[in-house]
Short mmCIF file of C-alpha atoms in Angstrom, two decimals:
data_model
loop_
_atom_site.label_atom_id
_atom_site.label_comp_id
_atom_site.label_asym_id
_atom_site.label_seq_id
_atom_site.Cartn_x
_atom_site.Cartn_y
_atom_site.Cartn_z
CA UNK A 1 19.91 -15.09 -27.29
CA UNK A 2 16.48 -13.51 -27.03
CA UNK A 3 16.55 -10.10 -25.40
CA UNK A 4 14.38 -9.79 -22.31
CA UNK A 5 11.68 -7.18 -22.67
CA UNK A 6 8.53 -5.96 -21.01
CA UNK A 7 5.27 -7.59 -22.07
CA UNK A 8 1.92 -6.05 -22.91
CA UNK A 9 -1.29 -7.44 -21.47
CA UNK A 10 -2.09 -9.15 -24.77
CA UNK A 11 1.37 -10.72 -25.05
CA UNK A 12 1.21 -12.07 -21.50
CA UNK A 13 -2.22 -13.61 -22.05
CA UNK A 14 -1.01 -15.21 -25.31
CA UNK A 15 2.07 -16.62 -23.58
CA UNK A 16 -0.01 -18.01 -20.75
CA UNK A 17 -2.49 -19.68 -23.10
CA UNK A 18 0.31 -21.12 -25.23
CA UNK A 19 1.96 -22.72 -22.20
CA UNK A 20 -1.32 -24.17 -21.00
CA UNK A 21 -2.05 -25.68 -24.40
CA UNK A 22 1.46 -27.14 -24.71
CA UNK A 23 1.11 -29.18 -21.53
CA UNK A 24 -2.19 -30.60 -22.72
CA UNK A 25 -4.45 -28.92 -20.21
CA UNK A 26 -6.83 -27.86 -22.96
CA UNK A 27 -8.68 -24.67 -23.58
CA UNK A 28 -9.11 -22.51 -20.50
CA UNK A 29 -11.79 -19.90 -20.88
CA UNK A 30 -11.20 -17.08 -18.41
CA UNK A 31 -12.89 -13.77 -17.78
CA UNK A 32 -9.74 -11.90 -16.79
CA UNK A 33 -11.62 -8.93 -15.31
CA UNK A 34 -8.70 -6.55 -15.80
CA UNK A 35 -8.62 -2.78 -16.06
CA UNK A 36 -5.66 -2.57 -18.44
CA UNK A 37 -5.95 -2.54 -22.21
CA UNK A 38 -4.32 -5.32 -24.34
CA UNK A 39 -1.68 -2.96 -25.74
CA UNK A 40 -0.54 -1.60 -22.37
CA UNK A 41 2.56 -2.90 -20.60
CA UNK A 42 1.22 -5.35 -18.06
CA UNK A 43 1.46 -4.45 -14.36
CA UNK A 44 2.21 -7.01 -11.66
CA UNK A 45 -1.21 -6.40 -10.10
CA UNK A 46 -2.83 -7.38 -13.42
CA UNK A 47 -0.59 -10.43 -13.68
CA UNK A 48 -1.72 -11.50 -10.20
CA UNK A 49 -5.37 -11.19 -11.20
CA UNK A 50 -4.98 -13.20 -14.39
CA UNK A 51 -2.93 -15.97 -12.77
CA UNK A 52 -5.29 -16.27 -9.82
CA UNK A 53 -8.30 -16.71 -12.09
CA UNK A 54 -6.46 -19.28 -14.21
CA UNK A 55 -5.65 -21.27 -11.06
CA UNK A 56 -9.32 -21.25 -10.08
CA UNK A 57 -10.34 -22.39 -13.57
CA UNK A 58 -7.85 -25.25 -13.29
CA UNK A 59 -9.48 -26.34 -10.04
CA UNK A 60 -6.81 -25.14 -7.60
CA UNK A 61 -8.46 -24.02 -4.38
CA UNK A 62 -7.59 -20.76 -2.66
CA UNK A 63 -5.34 -20.70 0.38
CA UNK A 64 -7.50 -20.06 3.44
CA UNK A 65 -4.72 -18.53 5.53
CA UNK A 66 -2.97 -15.74 3.63
CA UNK A 67 -1.27 -14.06 6.58
CA UNK A 68 2.13 -14.41 4.88
CA UNK A 69 1.00 -11.69 2.44
CA UNK A 70 0.43 -9.21 5.26
CA UNK A 71 4.12 -8.29 5.12
CA UNK A 72 3.57 -6.64 1.72
CA UNK A 73 3.46 -2.91 2.36
CA UNK A 74 1.57 -2.16 -0.86
CA UNK A 75 -0.92 -5.03 -0.66
CA UNK A 76 -3.89 -2.71 -0.42
CA UNK A 77 -2.70 -0.12 -2.99
CA UNK A 78 -4.99 -1.85 -5.48
CA UNK A 79 -8.23 -2.49 -3.62
CA UNK A 80 -9.73 -4.88 -6.18
CA UNK A 81 -6.50 -6.90 -6.41
CA UNK A 82 -6.03 -7.71 -2.71
CA UNK A 83 -7.12 -11.34 -2.88
CA UNK A 84 -5.39 -11.98 -6.22
CA UNK A 85 -2.09 -10.69 -4.85
CA UNK A 86 -2.49 -12.48 -1.50
CA UNK A 87 -3.19 -15.79 -3.23
CA UNK A 88 -0.37 -15.79 -5.78
CA UNK A 89 2.07 -14.57 -3.14
CA UNK A 90 1.02 -17.09 -0.48
CA UNK A 91 1.10 -19.93 -3.03
CA UNK A 92 4.69 -18.99 -3.92
CA UNK A 93 3.99 -18.11 -7.56
CA UNK A 94 4.82 -14.40 -7.37
CA UNK A 95 7.39 -13.15 -4.87
CA UNK A 96 7.91 -9.71 -3.44
CA UNK A 97 9.37 -7.24 -5.91
CA UNK A 98 11.61 -5.26 -3.58
CA UNK A 99 12.08 -4.68 0.15
CA UNK A 100 8.65 -5.77 1.39
CA UNK A 101 6.80 -4.45 -1.64
CA UNK A 102 4.81 -6.52 -4.12
CA UNK A 103 5.35 -3.85 -6.76
CA UNK A 104 1.74 -3.54 -7.88
CA UNK A 105 2.49 -1.04 -10.64
CA UNK A 106 5.79 -2.52 -11.82
CA UNK A 107 6.00 -4.01 -15.32
CA UNK A 108 6.73 -7.66 -16.10
CA UNK A 109 9.44 -8.97 -18.43
CA UNK A 110 9.22 -12.00 -20.74
CA UNK A 111 11.72 -13.99 -18.67
CA UNK A 112 9.82 -13.26 -15.48
CA UNK A 113 6.62 -14.35 -17.21
CA UNK A 114 8.15 -17.66 -18.29
CA UNK A 115 9.18 -18.42 -14.70
CA UNK A 116 5.65 -17.66 -13.52
CA UNK A 117 4.30 -20.12 -16.10
CA UNK A 118 6.49 -22.85 -14.62
CA UNK A 119 5.19 -22.12 -11.15
CA UNK A 120 1.56 -22.11 -12.29
CA UNK A 121 1.93 -25.52 -13.91
CA UNK A 122 4.33 -27.22 -11.46
CA UNK A 123 4.02 -26.66 -7.71
CA UNK A 124 7.54 -27.97 -7.13
CA UNK A 125 8.89 -24.75 -8.66
CA UNK A 126 6.93 -22.52 -6.29
CA UNK A 127 8.65 -20.60 -3.51
CA UNK A 128 6.24 -20.31 -0.63
CA UNK A 129 7.07 -17.50 1.80
CA UNK A 130 7.83 -18.36 5.38
CA UNK A 131 5.87 -17.01 8.34
CA UNK A 132 7.64 -15.04 11.04
CA UNK A 133 4.50 -15.16 13.20
CA UNK A 134 1.66 -17.64 12.88
CA UNK A 135 -1.76 -16.08 13.26
CA UNK A 136 -4.94 -18.08 13.71
CA UNK A 137 -8.65 -17.38 13.78
CA UNK A 138 -11.83 -19.45 13.92
CA UNK A 139 -14.20 -19.97 11.00
CA UNK A 140 -17.98 -19.92 11.52
CA UNK A 141 -20.90 -20.61 9.23
CA UNK A 142 -23.57 -17.89 9.11
CA UNK A 143 -26.22 -20.07 10.77
CA UNK A 144 -23.98 -20.68 13.76
CA UNK A 145 -22.92 -17.03 13.90
CA UNK A 146 -26.54 -15.82 13.94
CA UNK A 147 -27.34 -18.03 16.93
CA UNK A 148 -24.33 -16.70 18.85
CA UNK A 149 -25.12 -13.08 17.96
CA UNK A 150 -28.66 -13.44 19.35
CA UNK A 151 -27.35 -15.01 22.54
CA UNK A 152 -24.62 -12.46 23.23
CA UNK A 153 -25.08 -8.80 22.29
CA UNK A 154 -21.51 -8.02 23.24
CA UNK A 155 -20.25 -9.70 20.06
CA UNK A 156 -19.18 -7.14 17.47
CA UNK A 157 -20.30 -7.94 13.93
CA UNK A 158 -17.90 -6.17 11.57
CA UNK A 159 -18.48 -5.61 7.86
CA UNK A 160 -15.05 -5.14 6.28
CA UNK A 161 -16.32 -4.12 2.82
CA UNK A 162 -16.08 -0.59 1.47
CA UNK A 163 -18.32 2.19 2.74
CA UNK A 164 -20.12 2.22 -0.62
CA UNK A 165 -20.89 -1.50 -0.44
CA UNK A 166 -22.05 -1.15 3.16
CA UNK A 167 -24.47 1.66 2.25
CA UNK A 168 -25.99 -0.49 -0.48
CA UNK A 169 -26.88 -3.20 2.01
CA UNK A 170 -25.50 -4.90 5.10
CA UNK A 171 -26.28 -7.32 7.91
CA UNK A 172 -28.49 -5.91 10.61
CA UNK A 173 -26.55 -4.83 13.69
CA UNK A 174 -23.18 -4.72 11.94
CA UNK A 175 -20.67 -1.89 11.96
CA UNK A 176 -18.56 -0.96 8.95
CA UNK A 177 -14.78 -0.94 9.27
CA UNK A 178 -13.39 -1.19 5.70
CA UNK A 179 -10.35 -3.35 5.11
CA UNK A 180 -8.52 -0.29 3.79
CA UNK A 181 -8.89 1.39 7.20
CA UNK A 182 -7.75 -1.75 9.02
CA UNK A 183 -4.59 -1.74 6.93
CA UNK A 184 -3.84 1.79 8.11
CA UNK A 185 -4.82 1.14 11.73
CA UNK A 186 -6.05 -2.30 12.90
CA UNK A 187 -6.85 -0.86 16.33
CA UNK A 188 -9.66 1.31 14.96
CA UNK A 189 -12.16 -1.57 15.17
CA UNK A 190 -12.45 -1.25 18.99
CA UNK A 191 -10.24 -0.46 21.96
CA UNK A 192 -10.76 -3.73 23.87
CA UNK A 193 -8.69 -6.45 22.24
CA UNK A 194 -10.57 -9.17 24.13
CA UNK A 195 -13.84 -8.27 22.36
CA UNK A 196 -15.36 -11.08 20.30
CA UNK A 197 -15.19 -10.01 16.63
CA UNK A 198 -17.25 -11.62 13.86
CA UNK A 199 -15.94 -10.49 10.47
CA UNK A 200 -17.79 -10.74 7.18
CA UNK A 201 -17.55 -9.50 3.59
CA UNK A 202 -19.16 -10.37 0.27
CA UNK A 203 -16.99 -13.10 -1.21
CA UNK A 204 -15.22 -14.42 1.87
CA UNK A 205 -11.64 -13.32 1.28
CA UNK A 206 -11.47 -9.76 2.62
CA UNK A 207 -12.59 -10.95 6.06
CA UNK A 208 -9.74 -13.49 6.14
CA UNK A 209 -7.18 -10.80 5.39
CA UNK A 210 -8.82 -8.56 7.99
CA UNK A 211 -8.67 -11.43 10.51
CA UNK A 212 -4.95 -11.81 9.93
CA UNK A 213 -4.39 -8.12 10.54
CA UNK A 214 -6.45 -8.10 13.74
CA UNK A 215 -4.91 -11.24 15.23
CA UNK A 216 -1.46 -9.93 14.44
CA UNK A 217 -2.43 -6.68 16.19
CA UNK A 218 -3.30 -8.59 19.37
CA UNK A 219 -7.06 -9.19 19.17
CA UNK A 220 -7.69 -12.50 20.89
CA UNK A 221 -11.16 -13.63 19.76
CA UNK A 222 -11.46 -13.18 16.02
CA UNK A 223 -13.93 -15.17 13.92
CA UNK A 224 -14.34 -15.30 10.13
CA UNK A 225 -17.97 -15.81 9.09
CA UNK A 226 -18.37 -17.64 5.77
#
């Protein structure tokens, strides 16, 4: 019986590619965009990033509503991994590691990796998390949002990117409330929870996570601008 052991980044990538080839999917060319070196033991945050990008390359669309992932207490511990973690968790590919934690810096074993391969390739093996509270928001296109912003100056346009990204360029009239700050305190955006909030970011996933946080916190008129 093969002894279970922790995998390096290179070993995990090789295992993933082998499984994809074996089911006849063909060569998948992925820019993994990871910070770890091939010889390092792979962290769960890195696993989430690799799997998410493989799913996109295979044509699997992102989940629009990722509020189920908001229960993960360490979701924002890795700022660049937020969407990767939210997607693989919401899709039921990677579950929480322990007691409401995703375990961003925990290592992955070979047996765990094999189970993840099954879930990547066969949706019937996935274990989607349930929702204790359903949170909803409205999606707007930029053209529609711009018309509404001109007509009503009371609408608050919120840029949820980092302070550095905001300084490099932002939408005129917007305020900057980074997603990291919303995680710590969703009420910092404004005191009046009936205020109309238009949220935007660069790629269109941070604002969805921010929307989930704000709706869950009691804000009643939250819009995601895409």
